[in-house]
Amino acid sequence: MAEATAIGRPAAPVLEGRPGDAELTDALLSPIFQPGPRVARGWLLLVGLAVLATGVFGVAIGATLTLGIGAWGNDIPVAWAFAIVNFVWWIGIGHAGTFISAFLLLLQQSWRSSINRLAEAMTLFAVVQAGLFPILHLGRPWFFYYLVPYPATTGVWPQFRSALPWDAAAIFTYLTVSFLFWYLGLLPDLASARDRAPTRLRQRLYGVFALGWNGSMRHWHRHRIAYGLLAGLATPLVISVHSIVSLDFAIASLPGWHSTIFPPYFVVGALYSGFAMVITLLVPVRRAFGLERVVTARHLDALAKLTLAMGLLITYAYVCELFTAWYTGDLYERYVAFVSRPLGGFAGAYWLMLACNVLAPHLLWLRRVRTRGLPLLGVAVLIQVGMWTERFVIVVTSLSRDFLPSSWGSYAPTWVDWSLLGGSIGFFGLLFLLFLRVVPFVPIAELKELRETRPEGLEATA
Amino acid sequence: MEDESERRALSRRAFLQLVTAAAATAGTACFRSPLDTLVPYVERPPELTPGVGTPYATSFELDGYATGVVVECREGRPIKVEGNPLHPASGGAAGVHEQAALLDLYDPTRARALTRDGEVASWSALSAALRSGAADGTGLHVLLGPTASPLVAAQLARLRERRPRARIHFFEALPPAPTVALASEILGRPLQPLPDLGRARCIVAADCDLFGAEPFALRHAADFAAGRRVRRPSDPMSRLYALGPTPTPTADAADHRLPCTGRAVPHFLAALLEAVLRAEGAPGELTQALAPIAAAAPHAGTIERIAGDLRAHRGEALVVAGRGQPAVAHALAWALTDVLGGIGKTLSFTEPLLADATNRDETLPALVDAMASGAVERLVILEVDPARLAPPALRFADAVRRVRDSVALAPHRNETAALCRWHAPSLHALESWGDGRALDGTVSLVQPLVRPLWEGCTRAELLAALVDDDAASGRALLRTAWAAEGRDAEEAFTAALARGVVEASAARRPAARIRLDAVIRMAGEAAAAETPRDGDVELVFRPDPALHDGRFAANAWLQELPDPVTKLTWENAAWLGPETARGLGASDGTWLRVAREGRSIEIPAIIVPGHAEGSVTLLLGFGPRSHLPASHGGGVDVTPLVPAGLPLASGLVTRVEGRPPHRLARTQQSQRQHDRSVARERTRESLEAAEAPRPLDAFYAPPQGDPPQWAMTVDLTVCTGCSACVVACQAENDVPVVGRDEILRGREMHWLRIDRYAEGGDAAPRTVSQPMLCQQCELAPCEYVCPVEATVHSRDGLNDMVYNRCVGTRFCSNNCPYKVRRFNWRDYQADVPEVTRLQRNPDVTVRARGVMEKCTYCVQRIRRAQIRARRDARPLEDGEVRTACQQTCPTRAITFGSIADAQSAVSRTRAAPQAYAVLEELGTRPRTMYLARVRNPLPGLGVDG
Amino acid sequence: MSGWIAAFSSADGALAAARQLRDARAGRIELFAPYPVEGVEEALGDTRPRWLPRLVLAGGVLGLVLGYGVQWYTTVVSYPLDVGGRPLHSAPAFVPISFESVVLGAALAAFVGFFASARLPRLWQPVFEVPGFESATRDRFWLAVVPTSSDPAADLGATLVDLGAERVEPLEGAP
């Protein structure tokens, strides 16, 4: 009854009706092999848009590499701005996937099965975006490898007291482990795709990536062990990655950055935006591919509740930050907390952040909002805007008002900054759309197993 | 485009060829600069070692007076200007202009050939043209700026003698104070004043920017600072009252700031004189005569006390009026100093040094009349720009068109050069032979350090060409003049060249007696003549501290040098007091229309706390220039409003409706400290209580390196914010210029900036100028956040920056509490023209795009000194290493050395009671420490703050 | 001709058959299914490798040693520099990377360990030659039996039919 306590009564089913194995398999493979014409057309249209946005991304990257960081709005004192904000935002979004699949797997939350692969894919693609920005953001990106310990003729190594090599290690590890975890989970379904492929070519392609999976008990056993172990490893990893990202700021002495609350604060924020992103993707996908029976109201409800919980936690973090700033009595901390953020040049961003992150989630107290697609989608989008703004407030506002009033400055983004943000969203969308049509985005085998092992979820009706 | 190709044409290699070329063109029949005196570089001259600089002494002239400098040459390229310790006006210091003039030598926009009607012409043709016409000089007119150069004076004398009917006119946009004429009136003989701040302990500067706009400013600042270094309350300390409309470095340095309009200054001085006389028990009629003038004095409540303070310093008191003030103000100032027993001590008089307009038909208006009447056949204009700077009412341009043959000697094809038929490029001081005199009369020589980059000649050479058929070279002219002085010995000449100054050449200082009654009569007349118009605002015209009257507009260093007070770069604005601004409903950047006598300009406002209300300061030197790229034409040209003579006028100021406010390119946004004790100040009394500072205990004890351990202290008490150190740093370390747009983005690159904080009321704030450079923290926050070890600590306590290792994460800048790190957002070094690159210091790495850079305590100078010491097998002496900023500082505010040696100067200054480290509570343990600004206010005189 | 492979429509059917064959000591048995079937260990005997978790642990330890070791060696031994006055051996600063390398090492070990123990990748396998075997990843449960040499193979195929197999196919080579 794990999910009973976790989700609460009355529990909508995690799988509606009782489709047979064959039926289930074909239904879940249809997006790849025989999607409806409407779906196919819509998909092509969206891909077109995404390609366009990705093109803009490319142009902006080109401008950055040829003109230098001067093409951005950054200055002294605001030496970090959009690029870092985007990086933290994307890496944060990338946290929900692994959390959902790994953490909930350990908690044996059966409802995760319908959505975990989609969430993991989102994680991968988000981390890819996140990984681009720290490199683009370097003054001399072509020397990024100076951050990697390799025996150079100069004899110089990276400086491991800085949080940036930690960052590099964390992102690399996270990207690798997320991919392994995702691919391992995908293996049986690649085999199904191989065995149902309509053309010889596709059969061979899926066959290659299935690596010879034959569904023998020998395979299943080892698969289960390895998958469980990876889940166990991924869970603390998720926590560690955003903690380390937060240290990029926390180890600095800058008022508004130098705070011990940052690691938990950032992890919560990451999951918050991550869940919001899962909802943002799940709602339209579920609708477009007619998967209401597989991704049920129950899933939306559960996700919404998790999001709400994170919203309350982030509110708590904000309050703590303000209290600490006041309680330390530190002149500079107080100035950032009570003057430059709420009243300064970027006050608009600050209040937008509060509106989106603190007020909006309270709509999720309403079951109607939790279980209906559109309203839920609206809240999710607001939260993502809010989380991006939060990082902007942390990075830019703190930098623009530091210790010496003489060096106070401002910041104004250029078209390159905006294009990089928009372009990365487009690129993310492109990768995700391709994913939808290339691999089964709902784990088939897991659902079959679920159908066998958890009948009680099926008896109840929505 | 063609200009571009010419730039290419003069690559470094080509330039060296020029330098080393044999004097092929020597001896051709023209009067161009002497090629015959340069040594062919075929085999290395013994005094030149590649990689080692050779210093040459020479001097620069500004406003007619010369300042001695020492210029370092590397492989034939002048790369750095320092002050000449032997020269009285320098004393080892160099101001912003002396240093930045170096960049003008490599200015790609300089005129490069003699032109006639815009076509390249031959010099022999010009010399022929100059000597055509009547032999007695009828119809020949010469126009030049006032100058103290004996060589030019000699040439003028020869001209007058050989061409008796030739007429010589003088013009300066902001003429020197009318002191010589005044002296002949109230001293009975033409003399000029020479204040000596070294002997003054109580000073009243009446609208007088002693440390900025006045001649001898470097010397004044040094002398003043000498009386301000206190460690104990018992230490003697001078007191300075600054009166006048405009906040200047002098007003910032003062103990009491007394803002008042320029017109009110004479009233204040009269009242002061009246009070002093009364207290001295002078005959009643004198004081009564002054009473009516004194009645209108500003700050009336303070006068009695200030008078008392002055009298308490009998023999050490000095009252001095500025060049912007009318004769009466100077007269009253002299009278005061006289009554207080200062004549011969704090103020002495020398015979006049300037060749300038001594009778009315030598002025510019006289010339214009002559031209208008068609009496001028040949006009020779020597390095002045009347076409731009003359009052428009004169209609100078129209008049010139009626001249048959006009010749302009100018470095650029400026407005005047474009107007004249002939344009002869003038040589840069570093390419010329000549001389000059300092305010005290000391003669210094000007010698060329390089062969002229492009053809040209000097004022003296052109003047000589007016009389001689076989034109002598500049050096020959100088030798002749030298011989005429009766000092024939070649050795003496060479010695003078080597030292830069001529022994015992200071002007005599005859005893002078002020005729008090004459002064008072004069004051009475002045008061009677004055007709204050209501509703008008007073317009105060001043030379820009950087661009002067615009002659430095081509100089990128000076264009980007933040104004000492407003921190404005690349443009000017109308300075207003806060109340006046409120009255106009203006804030920073609001467009104002300033109108006077039917002419008006539109100029953005800038609010300057401490500026006199009812008065507006307008800086000359800005506005579009025909011969310069648009980027150098920033700001607004205020010359249409400049009155002839005295730079004080009244006009109407209104707000321009509907014009969007202007974004001012300032390098400092907030001049308030927001309760953060960053730039500290204290009174002399409070020094008793203070104990020597102790650095905070660090969690990690900083590793003790080997001696020497470098450190610096900056004494905020004597820093006037003059910004000479900023230019010195820029020249020494190849700090790039980024331009107005990048400044607006907050991307200035100055390694050393001067922060200015104003505390207290807006009416008369207490200000502190704080040079801010890398603090070389022992526990540097920038270092531990660098992911690639691009910034690490050296064994001798420097915060090193490894440019080649830097990948540009900029984390170091984020974590620098002092924000002294600069980032190469774009490839700034690539924007530097090929010619200008010749100025670069070969000891400094050129930074690439995407790399962080910052102050390194001039590590190249440290290493060079260490190498020298090691070669001589001796220990490094204290004071042997001098950073660029320290070396050039007029007030010696910067001390540098090793704290490993407890007896070093820097160790001693760090032990001073007012020493502190900025943001020491962060535990960064800066090696750069500051001595809090110590003030010496007159007890109970509540005017400041 | 080395064995037989039979398709069952339900997991229970396949399991029942498997038990029978096990009791009959029919030979080596393997079950192919669309998802892991409950209770198959008891039917086929538990073949789960105990060494896989230990391998993962080893990977983690190796990661730790490498991660911390590289940081310590480069900072303390190879090129010591005074960085912000911090001690050369700044242990706390080395923790994050060490942790990441633990996870990385362990994860790689788990991944590699899986393929090693599952003898993958192996793109061709005898079972793939069996007609209709694709259904093993869809909705059918295939039971493969490779008799120990003595038994007569023919009646083993018949036995499978008796045990309720939908179809029985000969299997060439080991499954």
PDB file of C-alpha atoms in Angstrom, chain A residues 21-23 25-26 149 154-162 165-166 169-174 176-177 179-181 183-184 187-188 191-196 203 207-226 229-230 233-234 236-237 240-241 244 247 444-446 448-449 451-453, chain C residues 11 30-38 40-41 44-50 52-53 56 70-75 78-79 81 83 86-90 92-94 96-97 99-104 106-108 110-111 114-125 127-128 133-141 175:
ATOM      1  CA  ASP A  21       0.247  -7.451 -23.044  1.00  0.00           C
ATOM      2  CA  ALA A  22       0.044  -7.330 -26.828  1.00  0.00           C
ATOM      3  CA  GLU A  23      -2.394  -4.441 -26.810  1.00  0.00           C
ATOM      4  CA  THR A  25       2.923  -3.193 -26.327  1.00  0.00           C
ATOM      5  CA  ASP A  26       1.424  -2.032 -29.600  1.00  0.00           C
ATOM      6  CA  PRO A 149      43.682  17.459 -14.557  1.00  0.00           C
ATOM      7  CA  THR A 154      53.661  23.620 -17.963  1.00  0.00           C
ATOM      8  CA  GLY A 155      53.278  21.292 -15.004  1.00  0.00           C
ATOM      9  CA  VAL A 156      50.255  23.289 -13.860  1.00  0.00           C
ATOM     10  CA  TRP A 157      47.084  21.558 -12.660  1.00  0.00           C
ATOM     11  CA  PRO A 158      43.553  22.720 -11.952  1.00  0.00           C
ATOM     12  CA  GLN A 159      42.970  24.505  -8.654  1.00  0.00           C
ATOM     13  CA  PHE A 160      40.716  22.200  -6.683  1.00  0.00           C
ATOM     14  CA  ARG A 161      39.819  24.699  -3.962  1.00  0.00           C
ATOM     15  CA  SER A 162      37.618  26.474  -6.493  1.00  0.00           C
ATOM     16  CA  PRO A 165      36.267  22.077 -10.982  1.00  0.00           C
ATOM     17  CA  TRP A 166      33.766  20.577  -8.524  1.00  0.00           C
ATOM     18  CA  ALA A 169      33.125  16.884 -12.049  1.00  0.00           C
ATOM     19  CA  ALA A 170      29.518  16.977 -10.820  1.00  0.00           C
ATOM     20  CA  ILE A 171      28.030  17.744 -14.225  1.00  0.00           C
ATOM     21  CA  PHE A 172      30.133  15.156 -15.985  1.00  0.00           C
ATOM     22  CA  THR A 173      29.239  12.486 -13.428  1.00  0.00           C
ATOM     23  CA  TYR A 174      25.593  13.425 -13.482  1.00  0.00           C
ATOM     24  CA  THR A 176      27.132   9.971 -17.435  1.00  0.00           C
ATOM     25  CA  VAL A 177      25.165   8.280 -14.661  1.00  0.00           C
ATOM     26  CA  PHE A 179      22.589   8.303 -19.336  1.00  0.00           C
ATOM     27  CA  LEU A 180      23.610   4.855 -18.061  1.00  0.00           C
ATOM     28  CA  PHE A 181      20.525   4.687 -15.884  1.00  0.00           C
ATOM     29  CA  TYR A 183      19.834   3.387 -21.235  1.00  0.00           C
ATOM     30  CA  LEU A 184      19.766   0.405 -18.894  1.00  0.00           C
ATOM     31  CA  LEU A 187      17.172  -1.920 -22.981  1.00  0.00           C
ATOM     32  CA  PRO A 188      14.133  -4.300 -22.768  1.00  0.00           C
ATOM     33  CA  ALA A 191      14.250  -5.191 -27.703  1.00  0.00           C
ATOM     34  CA  SER A 192      10.463  -4.933 -28.019  1.00  0.00           C
ATOM     35  CA  ALA A 193      10.912  -2.232 -30.636  1.00  0.00           C
ATOM     36  CA  ARG A 194      13.378  -4.502 -32.423  1.00  0.00           C
ATOM     37  CA  ASP A 195      10.901  -7.333 -32.456  1.00  0.00           C
ATOM     38  CA  ARG A 196       8.014  -5.162 -33.660  1.00  0.00           C
ATOM     39  CA  GLN A 203      14.801  -3.805 -36.988  1.00  0.00           C
ATOM     40  CA  GLY A 207      18.598  -4.600 -32.793  1.00  0.00           C
ATOM     41  CA  VAL A 208      22.009  -2.978 -32.533  1.00  0.00           C
ATOM     42  CA  PHE A 209      20.939  -0.732 -29.649  1.00  0.00           C
ATOM     43  CA  ALA A 210      19.127  -3.590 -27.909  1.00  0.00           C
ATOM     44  CA  LEU A 211      22.552  -5.278 -27.794  1.00  0.00           C
ATOM     45  CA  GLY A 212      21.018  -8.746 -28.016  1.00  0.00           C
ATOM     46  CA  TRP A 213      18.539  -8.575 -25.165  1.00  0.00           C
ATOM     47  CA  ASN A 214      16.496 -11.744 -25.285  1.00  0.00           C
ATOM     48  CA  GLY A 215      14.308 -11.417 -22.191  1.00  0.00           C
ATOM     49  CA  SER A 216      15.756 -14.498 -20.533  1.00  0.00           C
ATOM     50  CA  MET A 217      15.463 -14.703 -16.795  1.00  0.00           C
ATOM     51  CA  ARG A 218      19.235 -14.495 -16.657  1.00  0.00           C
ATOM     52  CA  HIS A 219      19.043 -11.053 -18.297  1.00  0.00           C
ATOM     53  CA  TRP A 220      16.099  -9.951 -16.206  1.00  0.00           C
ATOM     54  CA  HIS A 221      17.768 -10.841 -12.930  1.00  0.00           C
ATOM     55  CA  ARG A 222      21.011  -9.058 -13.627  1.00  0.00           C
ATOM     56  CA  HIS A 223      19.096  -6.154 -15.082  1.00  0.00           C
ATOM     57  CA  ARG A 224      17.065  -5.780 -11.920  1.00  0.00           C
ATOM     58  CA  ILE A 225      20.171  -5.834  -9.690  1.00  0.00           C
ATOM     59  CA  ALA A 226      22.131  -3.354 -11.793  1.00  0.00           C
ATOM     60  CA  LEU A 229      22.152  -0.327  -7.735  1.00  0.00           C
ATOM     61  CA  LEU A 230      22.214   2.533 -10.229  1.00  0.00           C
ATOM     62  CA  LEU A 233      23.740   5.633  -6.646  1.00  0.00           C
ATOM     63  CA  ALA A 234      21.749   8.191  -8.614  1.00  0.00           C
ATOM     64  CA  PRO A 236      22.536  10.806  -3.536  1.00  0.00           C
ATOM     65  CA  LEU A 237      24.073  12.034  -6.779  1.00  0.00           C
ATOM     66  CA  SER A 240      25.056  16.308  -4.463  1.00  0.00           C
ATOM     67  CA  VAL A 241      25.005  17.872  -7.929  1.00  0.00           C
ATOM     68  CA  ILE A 244      27.804  21.627  -5.600  1.00  0.00           C
ATOM     69  CA  LEU A 247      28.684  26.153  -3.858  1.00  0.00           C
ATOM     70  CA  ILE A 444       6.522  -1.049 -21.717  1.00  0.00           C
ATOM     71  CA  ALA A 445       8.018  -3.924 -19.763  1.00  0.00           C
ATOM     72  CA  GLU A 446       7.616  -2.109 -16.472  1.00  0.00           C
ATOM     73  CA  LYS A 448       3.357  -5.108 -18.009  1.00  0.00           C
ATOM     74  CA  GLU A 449       5.059  -6.127 -14.813  1.00  0.00           C
ATOM     75  CA  ARG A 451      -0.152  -4.890 -14.492  1.00  0.00           C
ATOM     76  CA  GLU A 452       0.753  -8.370 -13.296  1.00  0.00           C
ATOM     77  CA  THR A 453       1.959  -7.519  -9.842  1.00  0.00           C
TER      78      THR A 453
ATOM     79  CA  ALA C  11       3.558 -16.970 -17.184  1.00  0.00           C
ATOM     80  CA  GLU C  30      15.725 -21.154 -19.449  1.00  0.00           C
ATOM     81  CA  LEU C  31      12.622 -18.951 -19.502  1.00  0.00           C
ATOM     82  CA  PHE C  32      12.261 -15.998 -21.888  1.00  0.00           C
ATOM     83  CA  ALA C  33       9.565 -13.461 -20.905  1.00  0.00           C
ATOM     84  CA  PRO C  34       8.432  -9.848 -21.617  1.00  0.00           C
ATOM     85  CA  TYR C  35       9.016  -8.998 -17.959  1.00  0.00           C
ATOM     86  CA  PRO C  36      10.624 -10.665 -14.932  1.00  0.00           C
ATOM     87  CA  VAL C  37       8.273 -13.411 -13.763  1.00  0.00           C
ATOM     88  CA  GLU C  38       7.673 -13.796 -10.032  1.00  0.00           C
ATOM     89  CA  VAL C  40      10.968 -18.086 -11.339  1.00  0.00           C
ATOM     90  CA  GLU C  41      13.986 -18.552  -9.076  1.00  0.00           C
ATOM     91  CA  LEU C  44      14.630 -22.577 -12.402  1.00  0.00           C
ATOM     92  CA  GLY C  45      17.022 -22.204  -9.506  1.00  0.00           C
ATOM     93  CA  ASP C  46      18.538 -18.918  -8.429  1.00  0.00           C
ATOM     94  CA  THR C  47      21.340 -17.855 -10.756  1.00  0.00           C
ATOM     95  CA  ARG C  48      21.710 -14.269  -9.544  1.00  0.00           C
ATOM     96  CA  PRO C  49      25.422 -13.334  -9.322  1.00  0.00           C
ATOM     97  CA  ARG C  50      26.492 -12.358  -5.763  1.00  0.00           C
ATOM     98  CA  LEU C  52      27.911  -7.862  -8.929  1.00  0.00           C
ATOM     99  CA  PRO C  53      27.236  -5.696  -5.834  1.00  0.00           C
ATOM    100  CA  VAL C  56      30.098  -1.951  -7.637  1.00  0.00           C
ATOM    101  CA  VAL C  70      44.660  13.181  -7.935  1.00  0.00           C
ATOM    102  CA  GLN C  71      43.642  16.273  -5.989  1.00  0.00           C
ATOM    103  CA  TRP C  72      46.120  15.636  -3.217  1.00  0.00           C
ATOM    104  CA  TYR C  73      49.010  14.782  -5.534  1.00  0.00           C
ATOM    105  CA  THR C  74      48.552  17.733  -7.887  1.00  0.00           C
ATOM    106  CA  THR C  75      48.077  20.276  -5.089  1.00  0.00           C
ATOM    107  CA  SER C  78      53.396  17.940  -7.971  1.00  0.00           C
ATOM    108  CA  TYR C  79      53.048  21.759  -8.050  1.00  0.00           C
ATOM    109  CA  LEU C  81      51.432  26.977  -4.849  1.00  0.00           C
ATOM    110  CA  VAL C  83      46.686  30.056  -3.250  1.00  0.00           C
ATOM    111  CA  ARG C  86      45.084  28.346   2.087  1.00  0.00           C
ATOM    112  CA  PRO C  87      46.930  25.230   3.270  1.00  0.00           C
ATOM    113  CA  LEU C  88      48.247  23.015   0.482  1.00  0.00           C
ATOM    114  CA  HIS C  89      46.269  20.030   1.736  1.00  0.00           C
ATOM    115  CA  SER C  90      42.826  21.657   1.876  1.00  0.00           C
ATOM    116  CA  PRO C  92      37.458  19.942   2.952  1.00  0.00           C
ATOM    117  CA  ALA C  93      37.774  21.389  -0.529  1.00  0.00           C
ATOM    118  CA  PHE C  94      38.646  17.939  -1.894  1.00  0.00           C
ATOM    119  CA  PRO C  96      32.999  17.189  -3.429  1.00  0.00           C
ATOM    120  CA  ILE C  97      35.104  15.825  -6.269  1.00  0.00           C
ATOM    121  CA  PHE C  99      32.249  12.054  -3.712  1.00  0.00           C
ATOM    122  CA  GLU C 100      31.472  12.514  -7.384  1.00  0.00           C
ATOM    123  CA  SER C 101      34.223  10.115  -8.384  1.00  0.00           C
ATOM    124  CA  VAL C 102      32.878   7.498  -5.938  1.00  0.00           C
ATOM    125  CA  VAL C 103      29.485   7.639  -7.644  1.00  0.00           C
ATOM    126  CA  LEU C 104      31.016   7.653 -11.097  1.00  0.00           C
ATOM    127  CA  ALA C 106      30.427   2.680  -8.801  1.00  0.00           C
ATOM    128  CA  ALA C 107      27.969   3.510 -11.588  1.00  0.00           C
ATOM    129  CA  LEU C 108      30.385   2.495 -14.314  1.00  0.00           C
ATOM    130  CA  ALA C 110      27.380  -1.491 -12.179  1.00  0.00           C
ATOM    131  CA  PHE C 111      26.832  -0.837 -15.873  1.00  0.00           C
ATOM    132  CA  PHE C 114      25.616  -5.978 -15.854  1.00  0.00           C
ATOM    133  CA  PHE C 115      26.780  -6.534 -19.416  1.00  0.00           C
ATOM    134  CA  ALA C 116      29.573  -8.813 -18.278  1.00  0.00           C
ATOM    135  CA  SER C 117      27.276 -10.982 -16.164  1.00  0.00           C
ATOM    136  CA  ALA C 118      24.522 -10.976 -18.808  1.00  0.00           C
ATOM    137  CA  ARG C 119      27.104 -11.844 -21.492  1.00  0.00           C
ATOM    138  CA  LEU C 120      25.984  -8.885 -23.546  1.00  0.00           C
ATOM    139  CA  PRO C 121      26.280  -7.411 -26.067  1.00  0.00           C
ATOM    140  CA  ARG C 122      25.603 -10.441 -28.245  1.00  0.00           C
ATOM    141  CA  LEU C 123      23.645  -9.352 -31.312  1.00  0.00           C
ATOM    142  CA  TRP C 124      23.041 -12.885 -32.644  1.00  0.00           C
ATOM    143  CA  GLN C 125      21.808 -15.709 -30.493  1.00  0.00           C
ATOM    144  CA  VAL C 127      17.020 -18.282 -29.991  1.00  0.00           C
ATOM    145  CA  PHE C 128      16.634 -15.441 -32.468  1.00  0.00           C
ATOM    146  CA  PHE C 133      10.395 -15.832 -30.951  1.00  0.00           C
ATOM    147  CA  GLU C 134       9.798 -12.046 -31.342  1.00  0.00           C
ATOM    148  CA  SER C 135       6.716 -12.545 -29.181  1.00  0.00           C
ATOM    149  CA  ALA C 136       9.051 -13.160 -26.234  1.00  0.00           C
ATOM    150  CA  THR C 137       9.299  -9.372 -25.834  1.00  0.00           C
ATOM    151  CA  ARG C 138       5.574  -8.919 -26.382  1.00  0.00           C
ATOM    152  CA  ASP C 139       3.191 -11.329 -24.744  1.00  0.00           C
ATOM    153  CA  ARG C 140       4.555 -14.892 -24.962  1.00  0.00           C
ATOM    154  CA  PHE C 141       6.625 -16.894 -22.503  1.00  0.00           C
ATOM    155  CA  PRO C 175      20.205 -20.587 -25.468  1.00  0.00           C
TER     156      PRO C 175
END
